[in-house]
Amino acid sequence: MPGMADLVKSLSENHRLVLLSNVDRYYWQVVQAMHPELGFFSELLVSCDLGVAKPDAEAFRRASQAADADPENCLFVDDTMVNVEAARALGFQTHWFCDVPGLRQALQGA
């Protein structure tokens, strides 16, 4: 996705980034090979390793734990509304991801 790698790199300079993804083991290997920007994340939490997936509350609990922050001090970004709503219900700040410019704009307003 154009602009995402630069945004992730920039955010990682001042923020602890945690990836929470619903993915199977095979696809996760493909994703890792194609996206070196994953190296800018402090933690990579994937459902195939966690044994739990979004929108389960346990997945979000583990993400906030990995971020070493309470949910209200975390921004959860996802392109699936059911996940955004689940995170919001647990106290996370949220952003429904549609595109990189929209996320940049939301971050500037935060």
CSV table of N, CA and C in Angstrom, one decimal:
chain,number,residue,atom,x,y,z
A,1,MET,N,0.9,-1.2,0.0
A,1,MET,CA,0.0,0.0,0.0
A,1,MET,C,0.9,1.2,0.0
A,2,PRO,N,0.8,2.1,-1.0
A,2,PRO,CA,1.7,3.2,-1.1
A,2,PRO,C,1.6,4.1,0.1
A,3,GLY,N,2.8,4.5,0.6
A,3,GLY,CA,2.8,5.4,1.7
A,3,GLY,C,2.8,4.7,3.1
A,4,MET,N,2.4,3.5,3.2
A,4,MET,CA,2.3,2.8,4.5
A,4,MET,C,3.6,2.6,5.1
A,5,ALA,N,4.6,2.1,4.4
A,5,ALA,CA,5.9,1.8,4.9
A,5,ALA,C,6.5,3.1,5.5
A,6,ASP,N,6.4,4.2,4.8
A,6,ASP,CA,7.0,5.5,5.3
A,6,ASP,C,6.2,5.9,6.6
A,7,LEU,N,4.9,5.7,6.6
A,7,LEU,CA,4.2,6.1,7.8
A,7,LEU,C,4.5,5.3,9.0
A,8,VAL,N,4.7,4.0,8.8
A,8,VAL,CA,5.0,3.1,9.9
A,8,VAL,C,6.4,3.4,10.4
A,9,LYS,N,7.4,3.7,9.5
A,9,LYS,CA,8.7,4.0,9.9
A,9,LYS,C,8.7,5.3,10.8
A,10,SER,N,8.0,6.3,10.3
A,10,SER,CA,7.9,7.6,11.0
A,10,SER,C,7.3,7.4,12.4
A,11,LEU,N,6.2,6.7,12.5
A,11,LEU,CA,5.5,6.5,13.7
A,11,LEU,C,6.4,5.7,14.7
A,12,SER,N,7.2,4.8,14.2
A,12,SER,CA,8.0,4.0,15.1
A,12,SER,C,9.1,4.8,15.8
A,13,GLU,N,9.4,6.0,15.3
A,13,GLU,CA,10.4,6.8,15.9
A,13,GLU,C,10.0,7.3,17.3
A,14,ASN,N,8.7,7.5,17.5
A,14,ASN,CA,8.2,8.1,18.8
A,14,ASN,C,7.2,7.2,19.5
A,15,HIS,N,6.8,6.1,18.9
A,15,HIS,CA,5.7,5.3,19.4
A,15,HIS,C,6.1,3.8,19.4
A,16,ARG,N,5.5,3.1,20.3
A,16,ARG,CA,5.6,1.7,20.3
A,16,ARG,C,4.5,1.1,19.5
A,17,LEU,N,4.9,0.4,18.4
A,17,LEU,CA,3.9,-0.1,17.4
A,17,LEU,C,3.8,-1.6,17.6
A,18,VAL,N,2.5,-2.0,17.7
A,18,VAL,CA,2.2,-3.5,17.9
A,18,VAL,C,1.3,-3.9,16.8
A,19,LEU,N,1.6,-4.9,16.0
A,19,LEU,CA,0.8,-5.4,15.0
A,19,LEU,C,-0.1,-6.5,15.6
A,20,LEU,N,-1.3,-6.5,15.3
A,20,LEU,CA,-2.3,-7.6,15.7
A,20,LEU,C,-3.0,-8.0,14.5
A,21,SER,N,-2.7,-9.2,14.0
A,21,SER,CA,-3.3,-9.7,12.7
A,21,SER,C,-3.9,-11.1,12.8
A,22,ASN,N,-5.0,-11.2,12.1
A,22,ASN,CA,-5.6,-12.5,12.0
A,22,ASN,C,-5.1,-13.2,10.7
A,23,VAL,N,-4.2,-14.2,10.9
A,23,VAL,CA,-3.5,-14.7,9.7
A,23,VAL,C,-3.1,-16.2,10.0
A,24,ASP,N,-3.1,-17.0,9.0
A,24,ASP,CA,-2.7,-18.4,9.2
A,24,ASP,C,-1.2,-18.4,9.0
A,25,ARG,N,-0.5,-19.5,9.4
A,25,ARG,CA,0.9,-19.6,9.4
A,25,ARG,C,1.5,-19.5,8.0
A,26,TYR,N,0.9,-20.1,7.0
A,26,TYR,CA,1.5,-20.0,5.7
A,26,TYR,C,1.4,-18.6,5.2
A,27,TYR,N,0.3,-17.9,5.3
A,27,TYR,CA,0.2,-16.6,4.8
A,27,TYR,C,1.1,-15.6,5.5
A,28,TRP,N,1.2,-15.9,6.8
A,28,TRP,CA,2.1,-15.0,7.6
A,28,TRP,C,3.5,-15.1,7.1
A,29,GLN,N,4.0,-16.2,6.7
A,29,GLN,CA,5.3,-16.3,6.1
A,29,GLN,C,5.5,-15.5,4.8
A,30,VAL,N,4.4,-15.5,4.0
A,30,VAL,CA,4.4,-14.8,2.8
A,30,VAL,C,4.4,-13.3,3.1
A,31,VAL,N,3.6,-12.8,4.1
A,31,VAL,CA,3.6,-11.4,4.4
A,31,VAL,C,4.9,-11.0,5.0
A,32,GLN,N,5.5,-11.7,5.8
A,32,GLN,CA,6.8,-11.3,6.4
A,32,GLN,C,7.9,-11.2,5.3
A,33,ALA,N,7.9,-12.0,4.3
A,33,ALA,CA,8.8,-12.0,3.2
A,33,ALA,C,8.6,-10.7,2.3
A,34,MET,N,7.4,-10.3,2.2
A,34,MET,CA,7.0,-9.2,1.3
A,34,MET,C,7.1,-7.8,2.0
A,35,HIS,N,7.1,-7.8,3.3
A,35,HIS,CA,7.0,-6.5,4.0
A,35,HIS,C,8.1,-6.3,5.0
A,36,PRO,N,9.2,-5.8,4.6
A,36,PRO,CA,10.3,-5.5,5.5
A,36,PRO,C,10.0,-4.4,6.6
A,37,GLU,N,9.0,-3.6,6.3
A,37,GLU,CA,8.6,-2.6,7.2
A,37,GLU,C,8.0,-3.2,8.5
A,38,LEU,N,7.7,-4.5,8.5
A,38,LEU,CA,7.3,-5.1,9.8
A,38,LEU,C,8.4,-5.0,10.8
A,39,GLY,N,9.6,-4.8,10.4
A,39,GLY,CA,10.7,-4.6,11.4
A,39,GLY,C,10.6,-3.3,12.2
A,40,PHE,N,9.7,-2.4,11.8
A,40,PHE,CA,9.5,-1.2,12.6
A,40,PHE,C,8.5,-1.4,13.8
A,41,PHE,N,7.9,-2.5,13.8
A,41,PHE,CA,7.0,-2.8,14.9
A,41,PHE,C,7.7,-3.4,16.1
A,42,SER,N,7.4,-3.0,17.3
A,42,SER,CA,8.0,-3.5,18.5
A,42,SER,C,7.5,-5.0,18.7
A,43,GLU,N,6.3,-5.3,18.4
A,43,GLU,CA,5.7,-6.6,18.6
A,43,GLU,C,4.9,-7.0,17.4
A,44,LEU,N,4.9,-8.3,17.1
A,44,LEU,CA,4.1,-8.8,16.0
A,44,LEU,C,3.3,-9.9,16.6
A,45,LEU,N,2.0,-9.7,16.8
A,45,LEU,CA,1.1,-10.6,17.3
A,45,LEU,C,0.1,-11.2,16.2
A,46,VAL,N,0.2,-12.4,16.0
A,46,VAL,CA,-0.6,-13.0,14.9
A,46,VAL,C,-1.4,-14.2,15.5
A,47,SER,N,-2.6,-14.3,15.0
A,47,SER,CA,-3.6,-15.2,15.5
A,47,SER,C,-3.1,-16.7,15.5
A,48,CYS,N,-2.3,-17.0,14.5
A,48,CYS,CA,-1.8,-18.4,14.4
A,48,CYS,C,-0.9,-18.7,15.5
A,49,ASP,N,-0.2,-17.8,16.1
A,49,ASP,CA,0.6,-18.0,17.3
A,49,ASP,C,-0.1,-17.8,18.6
A,50,LEU,N,-1.0,-16.8,18.6
A,50,LEU,CA,-1.7,-16.4,19.8
A,50,LEU,C,-2.8,-17.5,20.2
A,51,GLY,N,-3.3,-18.1,19.2
A,51,GLY,CA,-4.4,-19.1,19.5
A,51,GLY,C,-5.7,-18.4,19.7
A,52,VAL,N,-5.8,-17.1,19.4
A,52,VAL,CA,-7.0,-16.3,19.5
A,52,VAL,C,-6.9,-15.2,18.4
A,53,ALA,N,-8.1,-14.8,18.0
A,53,ALA,CA,-8.2,-13.8,16.9
A,53,ALA,C,-9.1,-12.7,17.2
A,54,LYS,N,-8.9,-11.5,16.5
A,54,LYS,CA,-9.8,-10.4,16.6
A,54,LYS,C,-11.2,-10.9,16.0
A,55,PRO,N,-12.3,-10.6,16.6
A,55,PRO,CA,-12.5,-9.5,17.6
A,55,PRO,C,-12.6,-10.1,19.0
A,56,ASP,N,-12.0,-11.2,19.3
A,56,ASP,CA,-12.0,-11.7,20.7
A,56,ASP,C,-11.3,-10.8,21.6
A,57,ALA,N,-11.9,-10.5,22.7
A,57,ALA,CA,-11.4,-9.5,23.7
A,57,ALA,C,-10.0,-9.9,24.2
A,58,GLU,N,-9.7,-11.2,24.2
A,58,GLU,CA,-8.3,-11.7,24.6
A,58,GLU,C,-7.3,-11.2,23.7
A,59,ALA,N,-7.5,-11.2,22.4
A,59,ALA,CA,-6.6,-10.7,21.4
A,59,ALA,C,-6.2,-9.2,21.7
A,60,PHE,N,-7.2,-8.4,22.0
A,60,PHE,CA,-7.0,-7.0,22.3
A,60,PHE,C,-6.2,-6.8,23.6
A,61,ARG,N,-6.6,-7.7,24.6
A,61,ARG,CA,-5.9,-7.6,25.9
A,61,ARG,C,-4.4,-7.9,25.7
A,62,ARG,N,-4.1,-8.9,24.9
A,62,ARG,CA,-2.7,-9.2,24.6
A,62,ARG,C,-2.0,-8.1,23.9
A,63,ALA,N,-2.7,-7.4,23.0
A,63,ALA,CA,-2.1,-6.3,22.2
A,63,ALA,C,-1.8,-5.1,23.2
A,64,SER,N,-2.7,-4.8,24.1
A,64,SER,CA,-2.4,-3.7,25.0
A,64,SER,C,-1.3,-4.1,25.9
A,65,GLN,N,-1.2,-5.3,26.3
A,65,GLN,CA,-0.2,-5.8,27.2
A,65,GLN,C,1.2,-5.7,26.4
A,66,ALA,N,1.2,-6.1,25.2
A,66,ALA,CA,2.4,-6.0,24.4
A,66,ALA,C,2.9,-4.5,24.2
A,67,ALA,N,1.9,-3.6,24.1
A,67,ALA,CA,2.2,-2.2,24.0
A,67,ALA,C,2.6,-1.6,25.3
A,68,ASP,N,2.4,-2.4,26.4
A,68,ASP,CA,2.7,-1.9,27.8
A,68,ASP,C,1.9,-0.6,28.1
A,69,ALA,N,0.7,-0.7,27.7
A,69,ALA,CA,-0.2,0.5,27.9
A,69,ALA,C,-1.7,0.0,28.1
A,70,ASP,N,-2.4,0.8,28.8
A,70,ASP,CA,-3.8,0.6,29.0
A,70,ASP,C,-4.5,0.8,27.7
A,71,PRO,N,-5.7,0.2,27.4
A,71,PRO,CA,-6.4,0.4,26.2
A,71,PRO,C,-6.7,1.8,25.8
A,72,GLU,N,-7.0,2.6,26.8
A,72,GLU,CA,-7.4,4.0,26.5
A,72,GLU,C,-6.2,4.8,26.1
A,73,ASN,N,-5.0,4.3,26.2
A,73,ASN,CA,-3.7,4.9,25.8
A,73,ASN,C,-3.2,4.3,24.5
A,74,CYS,N,-4.0,3.5,23.9
A,74,CYS,CA,-3.6,2.8,22.6
A,74,CYS,C,-4.6,3.3,21.5
A,75,LEU,N,-4.0,3.4,20.3
A,75,LEU,CA,-4.8,3.6,19.1
A,75,LEU,C,-4.9,2.3,18.3
A,76,PHE,N,-6.1,1.8,18.1
A,76,PHE,CA,-6.2,0.6,17.4
A,76,PHE,C,-6.7,1.0,16.0
A,77,VAL,N,-6.0,0.5,15.0
A,77,VAL,CA,-6.3,0.8,13.6
A,77,VAL,C,-6.6,-0.5,12.8
A,78,ASP,N,-7.7,-0.6,12.2
A,78,ASP,CA,-8.1,-1.8,11.5
A,78,ASP,C,-9.0,-1.5,10.3
A,79,ASP,N,-9.0,-2.3,9.3
A,79,ASP,CA,-9.8,-2.1,8.1
A,79,ASP,C,-11.1,-2.8,8.2
A,80,THR,N,-11.4,-3.5,9.3
A,80,THR,CA,-12.6,-4.3,9.5
A,80,THR,C,-13.4,-3.7,10.6
A,81,MET,N,-14.6,-3.2,10.3
A,81,MET,CA,-15.4,-2.4,11.3
A,81,MET,C,-15.7,-3.2,12.5
A,82,VAL,N,-16.0,-4.5,12.4
A,82,VAL,CA,-16.3,-5.3,13.6
A,82,VAL,C,-15.1,-5.3,14.5
A,83,ASN,N,-13.9,-5.3,14.0
A,83,ASN,CA,-12.7,-5.3,14.9
A,83,ASN,C,-12.6,-3.9,15.6
A,84,VAL,N,-12.9,-2.9,14.8
A,84,VAL,CA,-12.8,-1.5,15.3
A,84,VAL,C,-13.8,-1.3,16.4
A,85,GLU,N,-15.0,-1.8,16.2
A,85,GLU,CA,-16.1,-1.7,17.2
A,85,GLU,C,-15.8,-2.5,18.5
A,86,ALA,N,-15.2,-3.7,18.3
A,86,ALA,CA,-14.8,-4.5,19.5
A,86,ALA,C,-13.7,-3.8,20.3
A,87,ALA,N,-12.8,-3.2,19.6
A,87,ALA,CA,-11.7,-2.5,20.3
A,87,ALA,C,-12.2,-1.3,21.1
A,88,ARG,N,-13.1,-0.6,20.4
A,88,ARG,CA,-13.7,0.6,21.0
A,88,ARG,C,-14.5,0.2,22.3
A,89,ALA,N,-15.2,-0.9,22.2
A,89,ALA,CA,-16.0,-1.3,23.3
A,89,ALA,C,-15.1,-1.7,24.5
A,90,LEU,N,-13.9,-2.0,24.3
A,90,LEU,CA,-12.9,-2.4,25.3
A,90,LEU,C,-12.1,-1.2,25.8
A,91,GLY,N,-12.4,0.0,25.3
A,91,GLY,CA,-11.8,1.2,25.7
A,91,GLY,C,-10.6,1.8,24.9
A,92,PHE,N,-10.3,1.1,23.8
A,92,PHE,CA,-9.3,1.6,22.9
A,92,PHE,C,-9.8,2.8,22.1
A,93,GLN,N,-8.8,3.7,21.8
A,93,GLN,CA,-9.1,4.7,20.8
A,93,GLN,C,-9.0,4.0,19.5
A,94,THR,N,-9.8,4.3,18.5
A,94,THR,CA,-9.9,3.5,17.3
A,94,THR,C,-9.9,4.4,16.0
A,95,HIS,N,-9.5,3.8,14.9
A,95,HIS,CA,-9.6,4.4,13.6
A,95,HIS,C,-9.9,3.3,12.6
A,96,TRP,N,-11.0,3.5,11.9
A,96,TRP,CA,-11.3,2.6,10.8
A,96,TRP,C,-10.5,2.9,9.6
A,97,PHE,N,-9.6,2.0,9.2
A,97,PHE,CA,-8.6,2.3,8.1
A,97,PHE,C,-9.3,2.1,6.8
A,98,CYS,N,-9.2,3.1,5.9
A,98,CYS,CA,-9.6,3.0,4.6
A,98,CYS,C,-8.5,3.3,3.6
A,99,ASP,N,-7.6,4.2,4.0
A,99,ASP,CA,-6.5,4.6,3.1
A,99,ASP,C,-5.4,5.3,4.0
A,100,VAL,N,-4.2,5.4,3.4
A,100,VAL,CA,-3.1,6.0,4.2
A,100,VAL,C,-3.4,7.5,4.4
A,101,PRO,N,-3.8,8.3,3.4
A,101,PRO,CA,-4.1,9.7,3.6
A,101,PRO,C,-5.1,9.9,4.8
A,102,GLY,N,-6.1,9.1,4.8
A,102,GLY,CA,-7.1,9.2,5.9
A,102,GLY,C,-6.5,8.9,7.3
A,103,LEU,N,-5.7,7.9,7.3
A,103,LEU,CA,-5.0,7.6,8.6
A,103,LEU,C,-4.1,8.8,9.0
A,104,ARG,N,-3.3,9.3,8.0
A,104,ARG,CA,-2.4,10.4,8.4
A,104,ARG,C,-3.2,11.6,8.9
A,105,GLN,N,-4.3,11.9,8.3
A,105,GLN,CA,-5.2,13.0,8.7
A,105,GLN,C,-5.7,12.7,10.1
A,106,ALA,N,-6.1,11.5,10.4
A,106,ALA,CA,-6.6,11.2,11.8
A,106,ALA,C,-5.5,11.3,12.8
A,107,LEU,N,-4.3,10.9,12.4
A,107,LEU,CA,-3.2,11.0,13.4
A,107,LEU,C,-2.8,12.5,13.7
A,108,GLN,N,-3.0,13.3,12.7
A,108,GLN,CA,-2.7,14.7,12.9
A,108,GLN,C,-3.7,15.4,13.8
A,109,GLY,N,-4.9,14.9,13.8
A,109,GLY,CA,-6.0,15.4,14.7
A,109,GLY,C,-5.9,14.8,16.1
A,110,ALA,N,-5.1,13.8,16.3
A,110,ALA,CA,-5.1,13.2,17.6
A,110,ALA,C,-4.2,13.9,18.6
